[in-house]
mmCIF file of C-alpha atoms and ligand atoms in Angstrom:
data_model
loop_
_atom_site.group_PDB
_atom_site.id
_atom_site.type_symbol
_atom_site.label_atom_id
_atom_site.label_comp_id
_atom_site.label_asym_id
_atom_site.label_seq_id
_atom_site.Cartn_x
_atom_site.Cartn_y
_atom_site.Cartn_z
ATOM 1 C CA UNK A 171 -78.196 -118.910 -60.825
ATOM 2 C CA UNK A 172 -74.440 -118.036 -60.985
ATOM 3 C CA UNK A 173 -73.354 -116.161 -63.982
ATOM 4 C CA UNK A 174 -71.147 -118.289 -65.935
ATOM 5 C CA UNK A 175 -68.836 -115.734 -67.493
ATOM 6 C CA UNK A 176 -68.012 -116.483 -71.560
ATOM 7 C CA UNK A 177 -65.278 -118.210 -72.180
ATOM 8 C CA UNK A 178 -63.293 -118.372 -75.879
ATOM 9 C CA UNK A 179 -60.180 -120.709 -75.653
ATOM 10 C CA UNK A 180 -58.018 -121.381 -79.213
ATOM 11 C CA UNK A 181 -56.787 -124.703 -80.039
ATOM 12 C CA UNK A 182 -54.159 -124.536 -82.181
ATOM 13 C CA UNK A 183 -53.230 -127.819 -83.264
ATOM 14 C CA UNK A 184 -50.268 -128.636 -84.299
ATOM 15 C CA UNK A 185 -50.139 -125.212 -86.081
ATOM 16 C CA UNK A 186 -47.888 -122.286 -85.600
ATOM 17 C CA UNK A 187 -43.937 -122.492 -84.815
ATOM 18 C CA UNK A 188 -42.633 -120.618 -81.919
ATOM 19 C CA UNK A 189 -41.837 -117.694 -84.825
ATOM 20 C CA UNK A 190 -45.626 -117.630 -85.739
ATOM 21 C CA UNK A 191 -46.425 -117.586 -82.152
ATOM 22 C CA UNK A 192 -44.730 -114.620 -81.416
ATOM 23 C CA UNK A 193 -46.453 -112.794 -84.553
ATOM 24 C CA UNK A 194 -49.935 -113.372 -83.034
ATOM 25 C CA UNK A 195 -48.772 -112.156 -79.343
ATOM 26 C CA UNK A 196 -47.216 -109.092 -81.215
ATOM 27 C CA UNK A 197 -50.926 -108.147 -82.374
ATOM 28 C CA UNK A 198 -53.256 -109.474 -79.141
ATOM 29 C CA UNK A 199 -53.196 -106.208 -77.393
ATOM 30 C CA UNK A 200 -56.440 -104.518 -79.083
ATOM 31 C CA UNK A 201 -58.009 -108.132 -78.615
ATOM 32 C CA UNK A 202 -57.314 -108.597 -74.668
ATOM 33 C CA UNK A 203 -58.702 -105.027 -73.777
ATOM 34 C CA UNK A 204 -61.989 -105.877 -75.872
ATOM 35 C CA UNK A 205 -62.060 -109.541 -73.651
ATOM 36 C CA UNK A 206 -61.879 -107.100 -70.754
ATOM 37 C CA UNK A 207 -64.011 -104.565 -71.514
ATOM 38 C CA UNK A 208 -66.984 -107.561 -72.661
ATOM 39 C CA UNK A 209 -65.695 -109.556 -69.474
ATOM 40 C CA UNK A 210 -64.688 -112.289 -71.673
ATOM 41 C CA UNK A 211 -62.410 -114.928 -71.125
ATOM 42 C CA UNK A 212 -59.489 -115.323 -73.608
ATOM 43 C CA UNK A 213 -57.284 -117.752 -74.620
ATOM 44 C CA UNK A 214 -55.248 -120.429 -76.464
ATOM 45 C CA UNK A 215 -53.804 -123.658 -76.560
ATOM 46 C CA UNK A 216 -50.678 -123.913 -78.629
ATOM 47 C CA UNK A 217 -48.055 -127.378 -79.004
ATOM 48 C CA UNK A 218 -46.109 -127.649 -75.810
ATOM 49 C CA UNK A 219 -42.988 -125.959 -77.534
ATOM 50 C CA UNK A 220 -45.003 -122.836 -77.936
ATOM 51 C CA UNK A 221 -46.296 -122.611 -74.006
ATOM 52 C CA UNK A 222 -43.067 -120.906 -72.907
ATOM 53 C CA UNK A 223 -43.432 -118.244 -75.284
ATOM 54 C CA UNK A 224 -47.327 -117.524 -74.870
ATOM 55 C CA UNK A 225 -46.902 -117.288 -71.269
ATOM 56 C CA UNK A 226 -44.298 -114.813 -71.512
ATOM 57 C CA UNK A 227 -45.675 -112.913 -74.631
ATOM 58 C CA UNK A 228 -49.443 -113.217 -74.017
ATOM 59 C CA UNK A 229 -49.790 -112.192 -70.292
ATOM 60 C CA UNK A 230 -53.186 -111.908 -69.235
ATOM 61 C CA UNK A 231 -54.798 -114.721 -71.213
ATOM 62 C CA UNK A 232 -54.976 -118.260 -70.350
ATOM 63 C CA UNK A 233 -52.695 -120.309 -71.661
ATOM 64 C CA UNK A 234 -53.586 -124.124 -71.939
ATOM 65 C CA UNK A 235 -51.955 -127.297 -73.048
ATOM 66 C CA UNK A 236 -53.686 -129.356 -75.793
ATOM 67 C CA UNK A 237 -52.970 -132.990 -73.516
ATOM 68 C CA UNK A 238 -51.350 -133.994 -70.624
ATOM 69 C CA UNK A 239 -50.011 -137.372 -69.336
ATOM 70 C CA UNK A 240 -51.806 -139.002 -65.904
ATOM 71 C CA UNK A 241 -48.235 -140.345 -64.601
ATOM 72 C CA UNK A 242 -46.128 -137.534 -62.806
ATOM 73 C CA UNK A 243 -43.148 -139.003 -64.559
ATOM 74 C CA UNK A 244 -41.195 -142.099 -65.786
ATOM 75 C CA UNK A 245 -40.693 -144.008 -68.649
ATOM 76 C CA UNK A 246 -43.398 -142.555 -71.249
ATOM 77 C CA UNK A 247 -41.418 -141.760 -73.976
ATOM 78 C CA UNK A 248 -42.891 -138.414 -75.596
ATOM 79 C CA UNK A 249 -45.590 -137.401 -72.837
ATOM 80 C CA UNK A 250 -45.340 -134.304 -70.676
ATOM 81 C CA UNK A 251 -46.218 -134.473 -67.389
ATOM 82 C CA UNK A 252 -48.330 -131.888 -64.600
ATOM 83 C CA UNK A 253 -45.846 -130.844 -63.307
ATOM 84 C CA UNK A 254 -43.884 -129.798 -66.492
ATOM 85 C CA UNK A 255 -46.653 -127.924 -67.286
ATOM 86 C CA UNK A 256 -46.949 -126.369 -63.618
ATOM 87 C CA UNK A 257 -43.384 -125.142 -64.029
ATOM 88 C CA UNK A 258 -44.275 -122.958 -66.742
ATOM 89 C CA UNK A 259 -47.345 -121.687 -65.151
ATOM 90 C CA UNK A 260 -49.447 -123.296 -67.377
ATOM 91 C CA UNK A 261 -52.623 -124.625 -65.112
ATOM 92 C CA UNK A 262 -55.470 -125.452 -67.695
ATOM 93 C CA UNK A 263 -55.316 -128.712 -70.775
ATOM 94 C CA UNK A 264 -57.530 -129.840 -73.025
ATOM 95 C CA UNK A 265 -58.453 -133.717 -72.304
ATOM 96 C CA UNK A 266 -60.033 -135.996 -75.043
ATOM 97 C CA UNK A 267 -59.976 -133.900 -77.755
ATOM 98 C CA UNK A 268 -61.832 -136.096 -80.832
ATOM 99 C CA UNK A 269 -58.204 -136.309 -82.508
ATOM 100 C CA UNK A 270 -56.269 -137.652 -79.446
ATOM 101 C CA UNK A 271 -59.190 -140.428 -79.470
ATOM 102 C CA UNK A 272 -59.122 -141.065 -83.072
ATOM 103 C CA UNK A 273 -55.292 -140.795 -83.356
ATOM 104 C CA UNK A 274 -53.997 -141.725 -80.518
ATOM 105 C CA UNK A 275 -56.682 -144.140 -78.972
ATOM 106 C CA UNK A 276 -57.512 -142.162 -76.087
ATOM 107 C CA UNK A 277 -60.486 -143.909 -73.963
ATOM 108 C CA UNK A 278 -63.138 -142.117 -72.053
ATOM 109 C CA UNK A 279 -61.465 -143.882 -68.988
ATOM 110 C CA UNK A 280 -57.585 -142.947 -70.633
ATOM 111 C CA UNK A 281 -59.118 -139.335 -70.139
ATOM 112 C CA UNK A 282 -60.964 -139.911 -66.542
ATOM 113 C CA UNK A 283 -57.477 -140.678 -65.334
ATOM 114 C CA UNK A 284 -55.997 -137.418 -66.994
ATOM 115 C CA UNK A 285 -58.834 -135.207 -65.533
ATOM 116 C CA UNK A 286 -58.163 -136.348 -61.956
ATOM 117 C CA UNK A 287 -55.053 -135.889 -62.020
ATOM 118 C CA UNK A 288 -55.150 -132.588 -63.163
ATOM 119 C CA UNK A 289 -58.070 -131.391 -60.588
ATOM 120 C CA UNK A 290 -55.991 -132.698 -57.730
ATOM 121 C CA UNK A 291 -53.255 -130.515 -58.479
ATOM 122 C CA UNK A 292 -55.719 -127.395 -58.962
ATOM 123 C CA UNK A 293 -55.476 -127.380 -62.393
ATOM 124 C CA UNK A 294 -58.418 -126.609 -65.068
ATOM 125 C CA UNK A 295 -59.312 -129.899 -67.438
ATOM 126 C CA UNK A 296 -60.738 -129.072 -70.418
ATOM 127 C CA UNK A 297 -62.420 -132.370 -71.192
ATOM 128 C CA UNK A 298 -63.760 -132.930 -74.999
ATOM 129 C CA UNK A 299 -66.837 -134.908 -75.964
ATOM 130 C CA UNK A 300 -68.658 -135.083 -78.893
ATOM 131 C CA UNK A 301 -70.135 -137.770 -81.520
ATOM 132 C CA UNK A 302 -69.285 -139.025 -84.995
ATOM 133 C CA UNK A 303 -71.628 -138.250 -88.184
ATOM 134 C CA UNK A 304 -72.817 -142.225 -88.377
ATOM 135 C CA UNK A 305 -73.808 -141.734 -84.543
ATOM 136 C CA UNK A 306 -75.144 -138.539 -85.148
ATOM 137 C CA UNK A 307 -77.426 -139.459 -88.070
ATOM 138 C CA UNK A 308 -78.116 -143.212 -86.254
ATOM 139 C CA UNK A 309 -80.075 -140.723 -83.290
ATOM 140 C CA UNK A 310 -77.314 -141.618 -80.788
ATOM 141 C CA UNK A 311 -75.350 -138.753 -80.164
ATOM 142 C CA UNK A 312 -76.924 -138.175 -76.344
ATOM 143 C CA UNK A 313 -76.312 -141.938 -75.729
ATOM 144 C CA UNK A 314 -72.697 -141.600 -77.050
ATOM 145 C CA UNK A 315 -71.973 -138.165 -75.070
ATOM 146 C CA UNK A 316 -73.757 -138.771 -71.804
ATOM 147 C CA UNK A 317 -71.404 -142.136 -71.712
ATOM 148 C CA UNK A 318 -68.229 -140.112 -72.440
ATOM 149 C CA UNK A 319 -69.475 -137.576 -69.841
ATOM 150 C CA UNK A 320 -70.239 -140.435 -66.942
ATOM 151 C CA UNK A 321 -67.297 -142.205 -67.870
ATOM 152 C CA UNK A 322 -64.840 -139.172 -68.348
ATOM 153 C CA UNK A 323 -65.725 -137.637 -65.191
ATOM 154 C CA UNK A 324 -66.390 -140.549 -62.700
ATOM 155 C CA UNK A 325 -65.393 -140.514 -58.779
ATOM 156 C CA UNK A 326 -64.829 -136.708 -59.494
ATOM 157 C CA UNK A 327 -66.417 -134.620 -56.331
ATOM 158 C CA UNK A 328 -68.422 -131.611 -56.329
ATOM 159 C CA UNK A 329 -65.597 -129.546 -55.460
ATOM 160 C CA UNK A 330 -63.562 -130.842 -58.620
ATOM 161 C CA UNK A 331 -65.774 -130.039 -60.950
ATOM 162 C CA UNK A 332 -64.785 -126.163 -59.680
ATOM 163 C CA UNK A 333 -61.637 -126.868 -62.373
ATOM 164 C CA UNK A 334 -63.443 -128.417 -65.158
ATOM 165 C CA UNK A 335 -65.141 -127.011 -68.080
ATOM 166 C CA UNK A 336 -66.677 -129.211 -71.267
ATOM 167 C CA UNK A 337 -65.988 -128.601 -74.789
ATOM 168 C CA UNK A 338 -68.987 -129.976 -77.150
ATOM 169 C CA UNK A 339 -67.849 -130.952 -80.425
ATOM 170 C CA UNK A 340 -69.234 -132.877 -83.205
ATOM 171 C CA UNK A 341 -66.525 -134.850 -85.077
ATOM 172 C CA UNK A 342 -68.744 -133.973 -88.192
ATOM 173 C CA UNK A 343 -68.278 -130.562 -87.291
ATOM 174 C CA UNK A 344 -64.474 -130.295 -86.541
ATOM 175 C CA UNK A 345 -62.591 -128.399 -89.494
ATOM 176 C CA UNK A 346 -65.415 -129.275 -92.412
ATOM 177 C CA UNK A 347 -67.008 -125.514 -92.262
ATOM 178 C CA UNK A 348 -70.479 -127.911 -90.945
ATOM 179 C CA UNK A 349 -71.270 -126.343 -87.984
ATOM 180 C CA UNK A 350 -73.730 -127.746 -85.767
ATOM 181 C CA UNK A 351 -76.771 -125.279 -85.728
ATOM 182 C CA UNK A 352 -77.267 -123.532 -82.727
ATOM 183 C CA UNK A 353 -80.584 -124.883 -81.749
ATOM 184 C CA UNK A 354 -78.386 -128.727 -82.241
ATOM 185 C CA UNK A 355 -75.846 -127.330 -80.003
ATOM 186 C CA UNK A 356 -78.168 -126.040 -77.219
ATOM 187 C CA UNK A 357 -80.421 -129.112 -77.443
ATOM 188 C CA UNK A 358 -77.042 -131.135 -76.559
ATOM 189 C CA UNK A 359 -74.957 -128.812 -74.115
ATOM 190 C CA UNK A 360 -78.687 -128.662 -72.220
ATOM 191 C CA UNK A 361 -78.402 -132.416 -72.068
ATOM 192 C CA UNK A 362 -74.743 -132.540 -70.839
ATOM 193 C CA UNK A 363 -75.979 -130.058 -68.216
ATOM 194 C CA UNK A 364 -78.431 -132.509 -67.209
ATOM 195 C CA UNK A 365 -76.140 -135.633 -67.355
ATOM 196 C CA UNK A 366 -74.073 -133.053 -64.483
ATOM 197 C CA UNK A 367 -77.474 -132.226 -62.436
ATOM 198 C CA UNK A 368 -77.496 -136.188 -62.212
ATOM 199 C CA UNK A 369 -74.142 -136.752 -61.389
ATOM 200 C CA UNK A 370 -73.079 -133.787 -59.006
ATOM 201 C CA UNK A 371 -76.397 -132.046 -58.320
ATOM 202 C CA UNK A 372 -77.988 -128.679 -59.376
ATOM 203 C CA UNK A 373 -75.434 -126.467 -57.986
ATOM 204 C CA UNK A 374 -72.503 -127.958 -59.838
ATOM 205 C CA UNK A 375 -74.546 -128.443 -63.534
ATOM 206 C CA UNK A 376 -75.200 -124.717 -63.519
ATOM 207 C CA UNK A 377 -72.172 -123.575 -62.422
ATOM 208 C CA UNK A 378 -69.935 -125.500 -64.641
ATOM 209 C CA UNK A 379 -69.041 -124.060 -68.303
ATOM 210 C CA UNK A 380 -70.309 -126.003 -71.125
ATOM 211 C CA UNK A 381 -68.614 -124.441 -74.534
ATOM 212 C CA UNK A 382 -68.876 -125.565 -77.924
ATOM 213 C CA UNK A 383 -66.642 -126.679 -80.927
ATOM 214 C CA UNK A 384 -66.708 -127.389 -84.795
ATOM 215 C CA UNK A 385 -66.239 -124.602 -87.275
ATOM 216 C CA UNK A 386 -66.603 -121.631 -85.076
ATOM 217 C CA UNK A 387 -66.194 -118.728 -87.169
ATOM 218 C CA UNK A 388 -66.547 -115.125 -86.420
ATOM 219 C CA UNK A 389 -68.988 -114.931 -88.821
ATOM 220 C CA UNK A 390 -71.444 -117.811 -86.531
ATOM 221 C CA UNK A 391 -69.875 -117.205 -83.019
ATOM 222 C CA UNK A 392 -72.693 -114.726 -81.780
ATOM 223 C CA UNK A 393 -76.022 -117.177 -82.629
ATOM 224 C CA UNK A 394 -73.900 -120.299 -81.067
ATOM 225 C CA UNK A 395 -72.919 -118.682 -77.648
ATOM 226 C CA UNK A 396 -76.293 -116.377 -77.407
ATOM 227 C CA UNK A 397 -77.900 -120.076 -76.546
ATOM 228 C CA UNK A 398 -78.573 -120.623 -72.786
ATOM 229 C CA UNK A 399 -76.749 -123.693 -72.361
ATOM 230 C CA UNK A 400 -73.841 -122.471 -74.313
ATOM 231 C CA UNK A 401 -70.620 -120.383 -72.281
ATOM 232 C CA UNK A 402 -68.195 -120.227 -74.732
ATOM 233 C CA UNK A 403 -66.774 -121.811 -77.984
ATOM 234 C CA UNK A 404 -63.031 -123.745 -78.163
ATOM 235 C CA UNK A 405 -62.344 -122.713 -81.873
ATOM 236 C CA UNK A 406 -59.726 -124.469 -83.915
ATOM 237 C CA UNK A 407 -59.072 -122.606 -87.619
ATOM 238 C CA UNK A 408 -60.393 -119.332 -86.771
ATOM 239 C CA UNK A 409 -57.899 -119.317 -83.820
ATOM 240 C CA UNK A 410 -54.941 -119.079 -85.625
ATOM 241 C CA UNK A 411 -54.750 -115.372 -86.898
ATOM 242 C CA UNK A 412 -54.580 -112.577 -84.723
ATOM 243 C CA UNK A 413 -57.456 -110.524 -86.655
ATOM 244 C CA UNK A 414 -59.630 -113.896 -87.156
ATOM 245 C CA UNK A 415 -59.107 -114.400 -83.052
ATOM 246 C CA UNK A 416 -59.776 -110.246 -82.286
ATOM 247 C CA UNK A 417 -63.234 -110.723 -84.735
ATOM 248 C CA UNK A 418 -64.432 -113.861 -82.620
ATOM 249 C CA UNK A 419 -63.974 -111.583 -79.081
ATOM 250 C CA UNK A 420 -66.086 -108.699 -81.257
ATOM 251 C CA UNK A 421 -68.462 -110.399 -82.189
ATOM 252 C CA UNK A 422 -69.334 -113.054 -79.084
HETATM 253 P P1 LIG B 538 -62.353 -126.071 -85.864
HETATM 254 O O1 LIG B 538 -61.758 -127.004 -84.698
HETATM 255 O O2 LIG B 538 -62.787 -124.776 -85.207
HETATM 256 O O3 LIG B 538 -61.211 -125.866 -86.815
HETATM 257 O O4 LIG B 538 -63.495 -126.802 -86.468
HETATM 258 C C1 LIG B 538 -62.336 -127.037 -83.429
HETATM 259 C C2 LIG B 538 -61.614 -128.037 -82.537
HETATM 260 O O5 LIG B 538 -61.289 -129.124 -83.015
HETATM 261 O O6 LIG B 538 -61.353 -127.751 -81.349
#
């Protein structure tokens, strides 16, 4: 089996100015050399103004977008566009995140269209799934997430899926300090790696990272990414300070 190496990507919301930024690259020096020496991948996803800085300021880590339009340009006022983001040097986003679909009425096929167009230009999608508490406690939540991952994905090839990882997050999760236990997580990342084995064979479900999200602390990171089907965590609130972020590498 190929070793899917950990991954632990912030999402910083619409939190931190370009000022804050800068604090938190001042103090990730201690944190990257930790990632290194645990072979841990690192890194964050701030608001587009803040890209600029991270790339400059944070060298070594990945540096993501939180959303990304499908067109390459035109009249879509407020979107930013591939290859805004390629200009930067800015190659992975975050696609479907449960508050661009609540918010902003993002669809699972809204989000298809943003995947594909960021595998064809080599870039790393990080696409979000995850269920609501009435689906959750109505038994549904495999339904719900096997349809976002069939829809989100389809008429992707094998050789896409080389730039996409899943994010796993329960809505009823997200920011409320619930976090899903780990044996709920496992149970549904191993079923999203199955939905994959269906879709794009073997290879491709075990080589493709499957992280999770909702109220990932330092304090619960170890237990949720010690499960099998679990390669990493994207980690909203505990993302934001540099100490909270350097705890979450020590303790993965
Ligand atoms: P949280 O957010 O860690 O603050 O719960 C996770 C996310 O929404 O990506």
């Amino acid at each position: 089996m190929p070793e899917r190496k950990k991954l632990l990507l912030g999402n910083w919301k619409m939190n931190h100015t370009i000022a804050e930024a800068k604090v938190f690259c001042d103090s990730l020096k201690e944190t990257k050399e930790l990632a290194k020496e645990k072979k841990i991948l690192i890194g964050v996803c701030p608001s587009y103004l803040c890209l600029e800085t991270l790339k400059k300021k944070a060298k070594g880590i990945i540096v993501g977008a939180q959303d990304v339009s499908a067109f390459e340009k035109g009249a879509y006022t407020a979107q930013v566009s591939i290859p805004m983001l390629k200009e930067l040097g800015v190659t992975w986003s975050i696609i479907g995140h449960s508050e661009r679909r609540e918010y902003n009425g993002e669809t699972n096929q809204g989000c298809n269209a943003k995947v594909k167009a960021l595998v064809k230009n080599q870039m790393t999608a990080v696409y979000c799934v995850g269920e609501s508490l009435e689906t959750y406690e109505a038994g549904k939540t495999n339904e719900w997430v096997g349809t976002q991952i069939r829809e989100g994905l389809e008429g992707l090839s094998k050789e896409d899926m080389d730039n996409v990882v899943i994010a796993y997050e329960p809505i009823w999760a997200i920011g409320t300090g619930k976090t899903a236990t780990p044996e709920i997580a496992e149970n549904v990342c191993g079923f999203i790696r199955d939905v994959l084995k269906d879709m794009f064979g073997k290879g491709v479900a075990n080589k493709v990272k499957i992280l999770y999200g909702g109220s990932v602390k330092p304090g619960n990171v170890h237990e949720l990414i010690g499960q099998a089907d679990i390669d990493g965590a994207l980690v909203g609130g505990a993302s934001l300070k540099a100490e909270d972020f350097k705890a979450l590498v020590e303790n993965l």
